[in-house]
PDB file of C-alpha atoms in Angstrom:
ATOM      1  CA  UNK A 999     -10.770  14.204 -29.181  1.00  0.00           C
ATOM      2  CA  UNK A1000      -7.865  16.823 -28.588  1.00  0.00           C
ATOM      3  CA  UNK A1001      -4.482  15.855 -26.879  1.00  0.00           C
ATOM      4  CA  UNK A1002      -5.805  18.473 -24.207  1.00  0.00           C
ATOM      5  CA  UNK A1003      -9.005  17.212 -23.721  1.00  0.00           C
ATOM      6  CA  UNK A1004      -7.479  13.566 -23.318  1.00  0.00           C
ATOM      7  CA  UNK A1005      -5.155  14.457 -20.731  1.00  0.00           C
ATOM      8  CA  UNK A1006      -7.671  16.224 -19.018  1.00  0.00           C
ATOM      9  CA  UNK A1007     -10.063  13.304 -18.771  1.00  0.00           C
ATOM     10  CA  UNK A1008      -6.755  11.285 -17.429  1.00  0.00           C
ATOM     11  CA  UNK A1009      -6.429  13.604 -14.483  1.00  0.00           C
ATOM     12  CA  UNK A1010     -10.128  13.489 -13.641  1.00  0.00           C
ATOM     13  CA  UNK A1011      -9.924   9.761 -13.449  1.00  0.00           C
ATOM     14  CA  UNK A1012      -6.832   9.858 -11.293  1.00  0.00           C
ATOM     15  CA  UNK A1013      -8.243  12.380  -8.825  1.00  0.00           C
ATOM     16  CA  UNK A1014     -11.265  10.346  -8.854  1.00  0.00           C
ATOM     17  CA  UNK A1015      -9.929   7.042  -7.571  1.00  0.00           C
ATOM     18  CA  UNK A1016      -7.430   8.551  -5.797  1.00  0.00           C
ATOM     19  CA  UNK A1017     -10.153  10.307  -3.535  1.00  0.00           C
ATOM     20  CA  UNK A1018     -11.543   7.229  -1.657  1.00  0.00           C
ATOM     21  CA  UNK A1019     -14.680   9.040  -0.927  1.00  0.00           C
ATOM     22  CA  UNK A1020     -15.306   8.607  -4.798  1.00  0.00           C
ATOM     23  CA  UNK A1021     -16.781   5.428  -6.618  1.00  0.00           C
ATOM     24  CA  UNK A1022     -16.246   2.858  -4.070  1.00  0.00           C
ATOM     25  CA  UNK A1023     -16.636  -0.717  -4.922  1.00  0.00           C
ATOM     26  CA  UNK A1024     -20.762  -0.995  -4.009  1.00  0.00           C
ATOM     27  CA  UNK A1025     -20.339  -5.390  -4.719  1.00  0.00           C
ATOM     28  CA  UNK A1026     -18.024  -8.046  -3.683  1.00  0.00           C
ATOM     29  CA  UNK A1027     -15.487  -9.466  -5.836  1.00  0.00           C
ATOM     30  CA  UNK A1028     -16.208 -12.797  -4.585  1.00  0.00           C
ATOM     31  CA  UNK A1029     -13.162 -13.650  -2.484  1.00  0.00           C
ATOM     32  CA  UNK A1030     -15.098 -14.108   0.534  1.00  0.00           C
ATOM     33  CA  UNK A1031     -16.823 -17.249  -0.204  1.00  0.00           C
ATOM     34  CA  UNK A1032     -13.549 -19.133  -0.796  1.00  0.00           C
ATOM     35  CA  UNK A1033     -11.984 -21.579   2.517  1.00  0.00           C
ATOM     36  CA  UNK A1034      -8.569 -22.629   1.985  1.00  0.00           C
ATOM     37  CA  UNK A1035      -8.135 -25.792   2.660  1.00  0.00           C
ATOM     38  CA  UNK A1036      -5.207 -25.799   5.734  1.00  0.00           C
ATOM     39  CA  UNK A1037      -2.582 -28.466   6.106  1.00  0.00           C
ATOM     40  CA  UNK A1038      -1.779 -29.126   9.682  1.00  0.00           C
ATOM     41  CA  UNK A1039       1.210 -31.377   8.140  1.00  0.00           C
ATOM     42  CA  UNK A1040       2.642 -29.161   5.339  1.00  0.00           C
ATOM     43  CA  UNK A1041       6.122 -31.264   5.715  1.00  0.00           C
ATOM     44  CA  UNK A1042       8.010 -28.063   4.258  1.00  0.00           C
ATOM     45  CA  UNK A1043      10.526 -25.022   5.337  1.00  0.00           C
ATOM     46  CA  UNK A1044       8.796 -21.968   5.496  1.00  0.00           C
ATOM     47  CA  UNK A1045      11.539 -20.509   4.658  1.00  0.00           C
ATOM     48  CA  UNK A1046      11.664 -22.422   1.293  1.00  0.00           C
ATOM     49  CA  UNK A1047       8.483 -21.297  -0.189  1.00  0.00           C
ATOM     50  CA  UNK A1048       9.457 -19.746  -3.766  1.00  0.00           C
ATOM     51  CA  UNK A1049       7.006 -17.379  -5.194  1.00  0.00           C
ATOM     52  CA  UNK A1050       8.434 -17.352  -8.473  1.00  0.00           C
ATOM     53  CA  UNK A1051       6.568 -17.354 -11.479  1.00  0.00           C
ATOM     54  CA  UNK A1052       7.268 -16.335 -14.834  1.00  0.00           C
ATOM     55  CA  UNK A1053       4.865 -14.793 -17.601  1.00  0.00           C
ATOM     56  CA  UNK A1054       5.202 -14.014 -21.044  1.00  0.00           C
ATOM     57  CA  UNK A1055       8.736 -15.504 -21.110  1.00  0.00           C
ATOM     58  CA  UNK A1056      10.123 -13.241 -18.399  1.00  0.00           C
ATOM     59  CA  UNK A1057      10.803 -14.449 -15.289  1.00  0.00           C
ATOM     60  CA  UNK A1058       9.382 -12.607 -11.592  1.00  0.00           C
ATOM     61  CA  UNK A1059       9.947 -12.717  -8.164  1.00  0.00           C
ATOM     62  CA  UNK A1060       6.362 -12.729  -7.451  1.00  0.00           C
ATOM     63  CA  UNK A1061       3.024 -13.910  -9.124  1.00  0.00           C
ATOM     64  CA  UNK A1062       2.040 -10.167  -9.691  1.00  0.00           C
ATOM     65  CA  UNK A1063       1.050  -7.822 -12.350  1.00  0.00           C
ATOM     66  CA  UNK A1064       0.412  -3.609 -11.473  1.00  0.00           C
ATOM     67  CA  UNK A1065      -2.062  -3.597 -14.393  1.00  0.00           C
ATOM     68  CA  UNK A1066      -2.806  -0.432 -17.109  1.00  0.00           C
ATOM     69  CA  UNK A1067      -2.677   2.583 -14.892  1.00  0.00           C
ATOM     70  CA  UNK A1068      -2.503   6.351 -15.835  1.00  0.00           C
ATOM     71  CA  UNK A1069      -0.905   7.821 -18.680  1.00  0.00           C
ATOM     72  CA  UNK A1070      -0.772  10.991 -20.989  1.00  0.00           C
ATOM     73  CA  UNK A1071      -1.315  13.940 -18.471  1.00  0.00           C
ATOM     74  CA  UNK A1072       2.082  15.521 -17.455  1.00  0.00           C
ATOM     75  CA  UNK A1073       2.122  13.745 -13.839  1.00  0.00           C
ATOM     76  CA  UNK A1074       2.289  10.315 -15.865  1.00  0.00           C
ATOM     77  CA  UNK A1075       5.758  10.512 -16.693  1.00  0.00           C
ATOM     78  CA  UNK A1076       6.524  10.428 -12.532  1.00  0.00           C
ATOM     79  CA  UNK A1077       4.203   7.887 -12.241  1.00  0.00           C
ATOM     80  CA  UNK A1078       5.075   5.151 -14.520  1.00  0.00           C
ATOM     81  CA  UNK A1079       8.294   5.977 -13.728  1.00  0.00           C
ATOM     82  CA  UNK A1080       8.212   5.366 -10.173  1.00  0.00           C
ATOM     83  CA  UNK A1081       6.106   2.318 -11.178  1.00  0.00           C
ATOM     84  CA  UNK A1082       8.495   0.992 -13.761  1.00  0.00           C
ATOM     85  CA  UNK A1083      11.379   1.337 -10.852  1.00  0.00           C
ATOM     86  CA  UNK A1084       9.671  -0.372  -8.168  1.00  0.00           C
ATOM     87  CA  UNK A1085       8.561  -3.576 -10.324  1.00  0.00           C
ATOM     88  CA  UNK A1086      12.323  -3.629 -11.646  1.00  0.00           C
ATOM     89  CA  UNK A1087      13.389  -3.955  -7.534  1.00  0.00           C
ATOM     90  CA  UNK A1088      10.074  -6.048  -6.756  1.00  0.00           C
ATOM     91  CA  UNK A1089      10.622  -8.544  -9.924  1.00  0.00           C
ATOM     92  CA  UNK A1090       6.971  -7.794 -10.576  1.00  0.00           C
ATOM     93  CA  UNK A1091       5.385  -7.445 -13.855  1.00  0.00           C
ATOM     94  CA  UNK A1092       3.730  -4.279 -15.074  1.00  0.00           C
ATOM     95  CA  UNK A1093       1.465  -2.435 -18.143  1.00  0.00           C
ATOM     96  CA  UNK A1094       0.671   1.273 -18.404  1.00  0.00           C
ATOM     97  CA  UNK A1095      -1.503   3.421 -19.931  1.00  0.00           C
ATOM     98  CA  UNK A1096      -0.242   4.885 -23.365  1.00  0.00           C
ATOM     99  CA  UNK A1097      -3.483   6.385 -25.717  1.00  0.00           C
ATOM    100  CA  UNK A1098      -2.223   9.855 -25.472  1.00  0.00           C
ATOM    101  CA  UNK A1099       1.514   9.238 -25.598  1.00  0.00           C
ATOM    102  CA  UNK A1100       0.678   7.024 -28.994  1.00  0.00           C
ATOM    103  CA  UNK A1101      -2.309  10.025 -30.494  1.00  0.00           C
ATOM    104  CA  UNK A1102       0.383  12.733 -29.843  1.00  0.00           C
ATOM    105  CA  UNK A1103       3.793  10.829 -30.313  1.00  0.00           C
ATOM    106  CA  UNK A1104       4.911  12.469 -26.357  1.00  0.00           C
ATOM    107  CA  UNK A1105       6.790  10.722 -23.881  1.00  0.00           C
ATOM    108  CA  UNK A1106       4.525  11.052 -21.358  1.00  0.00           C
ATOM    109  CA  UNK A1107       3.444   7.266 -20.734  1.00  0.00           C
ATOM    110  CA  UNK A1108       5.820   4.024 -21.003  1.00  0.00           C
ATOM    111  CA  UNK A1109       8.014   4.423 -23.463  1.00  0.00           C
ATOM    112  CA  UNK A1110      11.704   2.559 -24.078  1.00  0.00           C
ATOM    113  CA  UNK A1111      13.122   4.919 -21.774  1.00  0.00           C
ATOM    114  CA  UNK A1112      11.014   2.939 -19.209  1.00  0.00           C
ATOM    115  CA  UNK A1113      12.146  -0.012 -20.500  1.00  0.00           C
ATOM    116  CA  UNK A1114      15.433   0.642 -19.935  1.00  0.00           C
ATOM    117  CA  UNK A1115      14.408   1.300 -16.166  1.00  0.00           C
ATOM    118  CA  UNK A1116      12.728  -2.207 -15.940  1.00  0.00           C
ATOM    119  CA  UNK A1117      14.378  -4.010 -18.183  1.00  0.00           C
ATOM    120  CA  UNK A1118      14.124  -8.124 -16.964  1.00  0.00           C
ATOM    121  CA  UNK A1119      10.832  -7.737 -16.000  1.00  0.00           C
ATOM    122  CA  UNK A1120       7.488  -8.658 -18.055  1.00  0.00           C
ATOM    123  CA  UNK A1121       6.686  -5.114 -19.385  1.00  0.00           C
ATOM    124  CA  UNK A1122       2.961  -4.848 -21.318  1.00  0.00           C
ATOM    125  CA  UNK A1123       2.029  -2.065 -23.336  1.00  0.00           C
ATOM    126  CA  UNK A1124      -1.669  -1.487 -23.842  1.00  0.00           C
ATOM    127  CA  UNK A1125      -4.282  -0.487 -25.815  1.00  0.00           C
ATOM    128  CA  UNK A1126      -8.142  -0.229 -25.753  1.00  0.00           C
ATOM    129  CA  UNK A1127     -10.381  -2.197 -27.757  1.00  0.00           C
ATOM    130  CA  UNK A1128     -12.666   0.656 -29.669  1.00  0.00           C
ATOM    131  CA  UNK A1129      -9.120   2.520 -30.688  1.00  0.00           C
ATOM    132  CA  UNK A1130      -9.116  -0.935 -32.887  1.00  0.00           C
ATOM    133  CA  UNK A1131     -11.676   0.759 -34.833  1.00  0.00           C
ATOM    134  CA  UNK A1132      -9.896   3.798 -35.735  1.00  0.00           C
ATOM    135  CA  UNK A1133      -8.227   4.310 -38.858  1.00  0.00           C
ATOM    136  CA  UNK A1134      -5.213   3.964 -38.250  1.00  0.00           C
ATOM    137  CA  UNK A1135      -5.942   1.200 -35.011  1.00  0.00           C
ATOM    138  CA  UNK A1136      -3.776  -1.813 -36.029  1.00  0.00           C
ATOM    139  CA  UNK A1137      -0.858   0.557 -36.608  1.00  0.00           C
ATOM    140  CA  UNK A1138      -1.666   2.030 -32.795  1.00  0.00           C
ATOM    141  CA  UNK A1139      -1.460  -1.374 -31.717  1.00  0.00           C
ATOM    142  CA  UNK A1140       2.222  -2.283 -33.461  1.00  0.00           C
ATOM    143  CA  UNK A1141       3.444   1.535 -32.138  1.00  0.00           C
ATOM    144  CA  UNK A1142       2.430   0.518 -28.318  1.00  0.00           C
ATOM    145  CA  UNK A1143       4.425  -2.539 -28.784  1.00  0.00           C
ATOM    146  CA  UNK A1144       7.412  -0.819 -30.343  1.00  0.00           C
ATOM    147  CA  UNK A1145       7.233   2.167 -27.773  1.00  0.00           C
ATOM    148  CA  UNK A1146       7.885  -0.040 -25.065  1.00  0.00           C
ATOM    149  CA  UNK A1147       9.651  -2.845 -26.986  1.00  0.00           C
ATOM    150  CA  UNK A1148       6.982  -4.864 -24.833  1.00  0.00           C
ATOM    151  CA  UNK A1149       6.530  -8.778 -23.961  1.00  0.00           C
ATOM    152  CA  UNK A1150       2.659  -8.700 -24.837  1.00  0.00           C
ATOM    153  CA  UNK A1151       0.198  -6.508 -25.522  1.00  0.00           C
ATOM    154  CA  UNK A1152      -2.991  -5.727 -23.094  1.00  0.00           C
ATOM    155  CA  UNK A1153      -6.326  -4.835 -25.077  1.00  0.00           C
ATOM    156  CA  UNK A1154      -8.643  -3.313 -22.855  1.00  0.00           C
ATOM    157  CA  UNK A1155     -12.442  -4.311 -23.305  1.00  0.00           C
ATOM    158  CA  UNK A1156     -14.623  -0.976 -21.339  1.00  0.00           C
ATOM    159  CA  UNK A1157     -17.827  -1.033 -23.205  1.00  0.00           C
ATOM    160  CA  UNK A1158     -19.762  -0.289 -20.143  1.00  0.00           C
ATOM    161  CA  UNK A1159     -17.200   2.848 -19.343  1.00  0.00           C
ATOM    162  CA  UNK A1160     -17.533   4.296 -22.872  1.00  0.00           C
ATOM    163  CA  UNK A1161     -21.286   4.239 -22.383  1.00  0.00           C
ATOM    164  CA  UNK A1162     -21.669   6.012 -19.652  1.00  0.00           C
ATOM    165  CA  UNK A1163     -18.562   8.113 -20.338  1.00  0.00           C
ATOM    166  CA  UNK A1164     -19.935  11.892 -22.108  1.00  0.00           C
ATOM    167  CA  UNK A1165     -17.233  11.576 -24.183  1.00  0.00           C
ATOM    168  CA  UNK A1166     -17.188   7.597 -24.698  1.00  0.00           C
ATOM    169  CA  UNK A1167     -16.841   5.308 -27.445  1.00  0.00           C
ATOM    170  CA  UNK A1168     -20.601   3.890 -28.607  1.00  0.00           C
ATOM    171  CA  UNK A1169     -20.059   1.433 -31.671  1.00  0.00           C
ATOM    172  CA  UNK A1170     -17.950  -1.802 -30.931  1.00  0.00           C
ATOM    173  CA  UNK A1171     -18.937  -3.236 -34.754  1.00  0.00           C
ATOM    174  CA  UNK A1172     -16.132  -5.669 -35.647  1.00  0.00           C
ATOM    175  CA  UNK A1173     -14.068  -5.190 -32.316  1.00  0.00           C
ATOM    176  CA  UNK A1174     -13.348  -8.822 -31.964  1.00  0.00           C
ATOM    177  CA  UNK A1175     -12.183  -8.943 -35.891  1.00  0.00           C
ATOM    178  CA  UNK A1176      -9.959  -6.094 -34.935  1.00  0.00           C
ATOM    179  CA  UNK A1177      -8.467  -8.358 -32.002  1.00  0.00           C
ATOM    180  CA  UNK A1178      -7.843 -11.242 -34.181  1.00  0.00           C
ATOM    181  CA  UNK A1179      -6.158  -8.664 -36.941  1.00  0.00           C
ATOM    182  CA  UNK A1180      -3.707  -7.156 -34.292  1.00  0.00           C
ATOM    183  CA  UNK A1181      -2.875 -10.903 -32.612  1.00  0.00           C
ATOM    184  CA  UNK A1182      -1.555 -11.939 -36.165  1.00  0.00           C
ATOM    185  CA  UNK A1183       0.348  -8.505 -36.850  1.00  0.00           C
ATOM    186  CA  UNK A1184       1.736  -6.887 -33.799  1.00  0.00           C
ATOM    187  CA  UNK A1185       4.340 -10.481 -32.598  1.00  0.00           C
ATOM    188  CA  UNK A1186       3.809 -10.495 -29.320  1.00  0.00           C
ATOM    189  CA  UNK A1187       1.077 -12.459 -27.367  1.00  0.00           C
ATOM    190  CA  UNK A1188      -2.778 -10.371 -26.603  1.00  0.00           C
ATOM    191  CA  UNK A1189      -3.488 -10.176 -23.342  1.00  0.00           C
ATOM    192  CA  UNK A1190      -7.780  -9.427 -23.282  1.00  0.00           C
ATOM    193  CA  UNK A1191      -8.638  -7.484 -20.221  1.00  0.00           C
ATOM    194  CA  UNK A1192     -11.846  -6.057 -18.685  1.00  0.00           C
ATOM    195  CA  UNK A1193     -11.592  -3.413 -16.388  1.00  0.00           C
ATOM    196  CA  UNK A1194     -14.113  -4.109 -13.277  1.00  0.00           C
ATOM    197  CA  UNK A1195     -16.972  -5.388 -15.145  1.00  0.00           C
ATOM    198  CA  UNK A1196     -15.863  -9.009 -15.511  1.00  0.00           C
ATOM    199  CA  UNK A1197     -15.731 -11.468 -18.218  1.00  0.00           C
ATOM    200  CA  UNK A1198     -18.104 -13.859 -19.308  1.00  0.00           C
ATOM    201  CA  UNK A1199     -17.077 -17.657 -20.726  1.00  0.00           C
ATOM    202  CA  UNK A1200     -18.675 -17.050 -24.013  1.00  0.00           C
ATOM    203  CA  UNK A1201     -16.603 -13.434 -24.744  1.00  0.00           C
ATOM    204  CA  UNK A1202     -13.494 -15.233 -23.611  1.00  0.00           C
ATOM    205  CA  UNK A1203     -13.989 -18.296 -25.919  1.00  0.00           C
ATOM    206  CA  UNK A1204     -14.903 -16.010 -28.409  1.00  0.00           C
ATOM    207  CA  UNK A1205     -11.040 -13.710 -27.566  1.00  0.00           C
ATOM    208  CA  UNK A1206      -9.046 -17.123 -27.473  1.00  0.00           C
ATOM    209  CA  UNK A1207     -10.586 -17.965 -30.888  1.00  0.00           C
ATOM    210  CA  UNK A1208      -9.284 -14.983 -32.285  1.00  0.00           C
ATOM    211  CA  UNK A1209      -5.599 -15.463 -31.263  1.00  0.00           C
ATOM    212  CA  UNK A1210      -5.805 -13.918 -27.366  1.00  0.00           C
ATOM    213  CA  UNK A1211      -3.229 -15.540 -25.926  1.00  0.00           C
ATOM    214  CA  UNK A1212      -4.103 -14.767 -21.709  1.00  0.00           C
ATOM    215  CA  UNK A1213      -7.550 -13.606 -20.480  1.00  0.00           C
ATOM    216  CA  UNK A1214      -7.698 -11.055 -17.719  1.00  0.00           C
ATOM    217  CA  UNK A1215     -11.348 -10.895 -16.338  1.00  0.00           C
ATOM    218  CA  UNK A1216     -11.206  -8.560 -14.475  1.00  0.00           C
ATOM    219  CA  UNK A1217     -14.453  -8.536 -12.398  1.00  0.00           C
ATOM    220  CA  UNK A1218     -16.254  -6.125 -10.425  1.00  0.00           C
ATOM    221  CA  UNK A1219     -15.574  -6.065  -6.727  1.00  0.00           C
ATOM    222  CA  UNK A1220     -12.928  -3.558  -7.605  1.00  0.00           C
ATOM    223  CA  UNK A1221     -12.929   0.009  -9.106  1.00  0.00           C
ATOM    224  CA  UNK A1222     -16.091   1.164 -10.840  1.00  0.00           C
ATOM    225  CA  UNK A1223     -15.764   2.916 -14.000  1.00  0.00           C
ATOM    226  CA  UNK A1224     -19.327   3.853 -14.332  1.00  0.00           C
ATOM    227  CA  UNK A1225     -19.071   5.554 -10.839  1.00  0.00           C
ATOM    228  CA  UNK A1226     -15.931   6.835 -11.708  1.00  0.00           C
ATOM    229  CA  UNK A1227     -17.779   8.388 -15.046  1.00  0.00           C
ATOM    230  CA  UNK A1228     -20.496   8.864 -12.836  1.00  0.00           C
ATOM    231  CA  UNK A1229     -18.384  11.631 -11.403  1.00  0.00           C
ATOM    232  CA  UNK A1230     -17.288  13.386 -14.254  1.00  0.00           C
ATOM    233  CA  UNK A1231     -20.765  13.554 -15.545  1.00  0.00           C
ATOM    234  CA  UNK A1232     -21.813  16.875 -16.949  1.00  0.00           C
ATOM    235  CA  UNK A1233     -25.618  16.966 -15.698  1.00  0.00           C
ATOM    236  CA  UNK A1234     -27.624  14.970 -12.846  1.00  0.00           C
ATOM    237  CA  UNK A1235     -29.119  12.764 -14.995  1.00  0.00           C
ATOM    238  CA  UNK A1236     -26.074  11.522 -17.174  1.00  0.00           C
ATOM    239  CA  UNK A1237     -25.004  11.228 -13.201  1.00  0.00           C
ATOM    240  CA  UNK A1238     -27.933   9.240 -12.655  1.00  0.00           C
ATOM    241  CA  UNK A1239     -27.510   7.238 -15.605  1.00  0.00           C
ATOM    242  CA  UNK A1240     -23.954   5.440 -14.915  1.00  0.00           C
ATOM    243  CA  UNK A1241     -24.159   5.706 -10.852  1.00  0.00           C
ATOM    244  CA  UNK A1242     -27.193   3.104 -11.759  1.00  0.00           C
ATOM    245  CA  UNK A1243     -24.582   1.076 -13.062  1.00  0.00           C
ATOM    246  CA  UNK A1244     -21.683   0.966 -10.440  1.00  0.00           C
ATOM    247  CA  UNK A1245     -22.323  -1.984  -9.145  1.00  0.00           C
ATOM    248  CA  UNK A1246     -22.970  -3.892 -12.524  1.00  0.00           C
ATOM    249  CA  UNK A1247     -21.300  -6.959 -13.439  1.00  0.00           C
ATOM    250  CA  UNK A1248     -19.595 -10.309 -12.927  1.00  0.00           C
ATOM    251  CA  UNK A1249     -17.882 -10.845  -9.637  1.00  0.00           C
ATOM    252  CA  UNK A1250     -14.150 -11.342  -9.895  1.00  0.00           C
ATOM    253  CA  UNK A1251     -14.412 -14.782  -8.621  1.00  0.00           C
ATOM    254  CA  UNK A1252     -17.694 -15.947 -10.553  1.00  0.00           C
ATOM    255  CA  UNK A1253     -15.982 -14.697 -13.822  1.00  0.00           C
ATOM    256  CA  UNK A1254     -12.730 -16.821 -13.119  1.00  0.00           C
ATOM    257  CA  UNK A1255     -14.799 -19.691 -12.452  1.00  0.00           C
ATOM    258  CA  UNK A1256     -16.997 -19.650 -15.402  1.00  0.00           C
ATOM    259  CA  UNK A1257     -13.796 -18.819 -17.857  1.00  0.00           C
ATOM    260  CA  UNK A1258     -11.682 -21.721 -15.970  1.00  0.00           C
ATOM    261  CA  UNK A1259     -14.351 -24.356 -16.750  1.00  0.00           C
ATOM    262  CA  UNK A1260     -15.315 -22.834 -20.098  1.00  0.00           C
ATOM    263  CA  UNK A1261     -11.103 -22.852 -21.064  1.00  0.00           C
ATOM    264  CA  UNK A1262      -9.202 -25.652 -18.838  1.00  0.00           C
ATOM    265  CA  UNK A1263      -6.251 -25.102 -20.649  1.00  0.00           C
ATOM    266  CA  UNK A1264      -6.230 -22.156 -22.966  1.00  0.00           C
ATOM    267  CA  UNK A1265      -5.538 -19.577 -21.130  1.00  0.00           C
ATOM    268  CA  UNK A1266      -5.260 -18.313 -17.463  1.00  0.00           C
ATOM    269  CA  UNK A1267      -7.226 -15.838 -15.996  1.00  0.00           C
ATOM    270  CA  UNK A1268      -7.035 -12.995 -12.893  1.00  0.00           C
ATOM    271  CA  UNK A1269      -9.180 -11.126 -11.380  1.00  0.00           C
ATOM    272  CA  UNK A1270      -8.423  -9.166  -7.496  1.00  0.00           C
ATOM    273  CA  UNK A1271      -6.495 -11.695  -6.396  1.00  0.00           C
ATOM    274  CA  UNK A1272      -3.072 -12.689  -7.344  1.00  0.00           C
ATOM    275  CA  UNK A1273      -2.422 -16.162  -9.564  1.00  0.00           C
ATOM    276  CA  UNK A1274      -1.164 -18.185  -6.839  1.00  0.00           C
ATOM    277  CA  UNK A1275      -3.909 -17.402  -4.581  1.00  0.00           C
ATOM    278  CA  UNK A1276      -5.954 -18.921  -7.897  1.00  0.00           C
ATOM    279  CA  UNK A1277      -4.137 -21.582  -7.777  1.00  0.00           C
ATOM    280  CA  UNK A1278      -4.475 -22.894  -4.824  1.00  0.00           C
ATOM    281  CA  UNK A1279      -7.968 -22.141  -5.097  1.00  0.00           C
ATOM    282  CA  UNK A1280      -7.557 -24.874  -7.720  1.00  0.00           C
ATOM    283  CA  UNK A1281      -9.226 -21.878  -9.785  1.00  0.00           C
ATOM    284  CA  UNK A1282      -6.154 -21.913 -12.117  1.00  0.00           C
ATOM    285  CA  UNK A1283      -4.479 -24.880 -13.232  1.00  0.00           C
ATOM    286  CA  UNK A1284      -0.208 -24.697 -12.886  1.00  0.00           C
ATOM    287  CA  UNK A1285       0.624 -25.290 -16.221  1.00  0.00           C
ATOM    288  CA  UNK A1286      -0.361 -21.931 -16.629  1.00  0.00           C
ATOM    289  CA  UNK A1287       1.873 -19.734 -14.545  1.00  0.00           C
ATOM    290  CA  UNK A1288       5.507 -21.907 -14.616  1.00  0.00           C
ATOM    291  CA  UNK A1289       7.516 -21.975 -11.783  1.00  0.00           C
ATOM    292  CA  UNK A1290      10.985 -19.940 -12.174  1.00  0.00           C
TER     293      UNK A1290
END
């Protein structure tokens, strides 16, 4: 696919979600069904309560993470930017988009001049699973780490969205070799991600197997990529086709419970809520996510 035709398909997305009319979430992630258990004797300050956490080695203010976003299309550079300057002030960890930047070697994505705007925070660069398969795909991997001289790398796992997607990517032969291959080469820790369709216990044993070093389920209850591609799609019944699919898969919460028992200790896993919220859930145990 051209550098043109990338960038274009980047601003469709964005104007998608950004128009809340557009590929709603149609199912719950979940968060509903969980009671916190109250304290009526919490024998603590309030205003001692420390949120730190730190992940990946870095330290942050807050248990959060502004996960892959937009990049590629000319309005990226603003964004990440703007993104990259408010995690610096929040102490908030952050990964961006970077497929176009890498194909056509621009700046417009993160890049180390973004990393020199957030530079104590946990910065991840990304990558999507099927751009493993490419030629050159382990090399695309090392680059995104370089480009961003980032503390781990995200691979994104979309299978559903490049099914649907006109100009998607079908054959996922040997992705999960291709994920081992870049956890031994690129030196930072793999960070396995879905984006809205969820993750099941047997994918992420399989991912922590292969070297993936954190598991991001990512569940549906959130955006829908389908519906997102369901908008883009070129005819009523490739419309038909992936708007039948918008509210497929695994509930946020369902996911992080099935990977939590599945891996007690091997990993930690988020979904639409942030990882103290987990926590206290006693969805995620604390050896995971250190206090700072």
């Amino acid at each position: 696919m051209s550098d043109t035709a990338l960038s274009r398909r980047k601003d469709e997305h964005l104007d998608i979600v950004l128009d809340r009319r557009t590929a709603p979430a149609t199912v719950a992630a979940g968060w509903e069904y969980i009671h916190f258990e109250r304290c009526a004797l919490p024998e603590l300050d309030l205003t001692q309560i420390d949120l730190r956490a730190s992940l990946l080695g870095k330290a942050m203010r807050a248990p959060l993470l502004i996960s892959s976003m937009a990049g590629g299309m000319p309005r990226a550079e603003a964004i990440n930017r703007h993104l990259s300057e408010a995690s610096q002030a929040l102490g908030i960890a952050m990964c961006g988009s970077q497929r176009v930047s890498l194909q056509s070697r621009n700046s417009q994505g993160l890049t180390r001049a973004l990393r020199r705007l957030a530079p104590d925070i946990p910065l991840l660069a990304n990558i999507g699973a099927a751009q493993l398969r490419e030629a050159d795909g382990l090399d695309l991997a090392r680059r995104a780490v370089d480009a961003l001289e980032a503390d781990g790398l995200i691979v994104h796992l979309n299978p559903l969205q490049e099914a649907v997607q006109p100009e998607g990517d079908r054959d996922w032969r040997g992705v999960l070799a291709l994920i081992a291959g870049a956890a031994r080469i690129v030196g930072v820790p793999i960070v396995a991600k879905e984006v809205g369709a969820g993750l099941s216990a047997s994918v992420a044993c399989a991912l922590v197997e292969a070297g993936v070093a954190v598991i991001d389920v990512a569940g549906a209850g959130g955006t829908s990529w389908a519906a997102v591609e369901g908008e883009r799609a070129r005819n009523a019944a490739d419309r038909a086709v992936a708007m039948s699919f918008a509210d497929w898969g695994i509930p946020t919460l369902t996911s992080v419970q099935a990977v939590r028992r599945a891996l007690p200790v091997a990993c930690f896993c988020t979904g639409s809520a942030d990882l103290a919220a987990l926590r206290q859930a006693r969805l995620l145990p604390s050896s995971h996510l250190s206090a700072g």
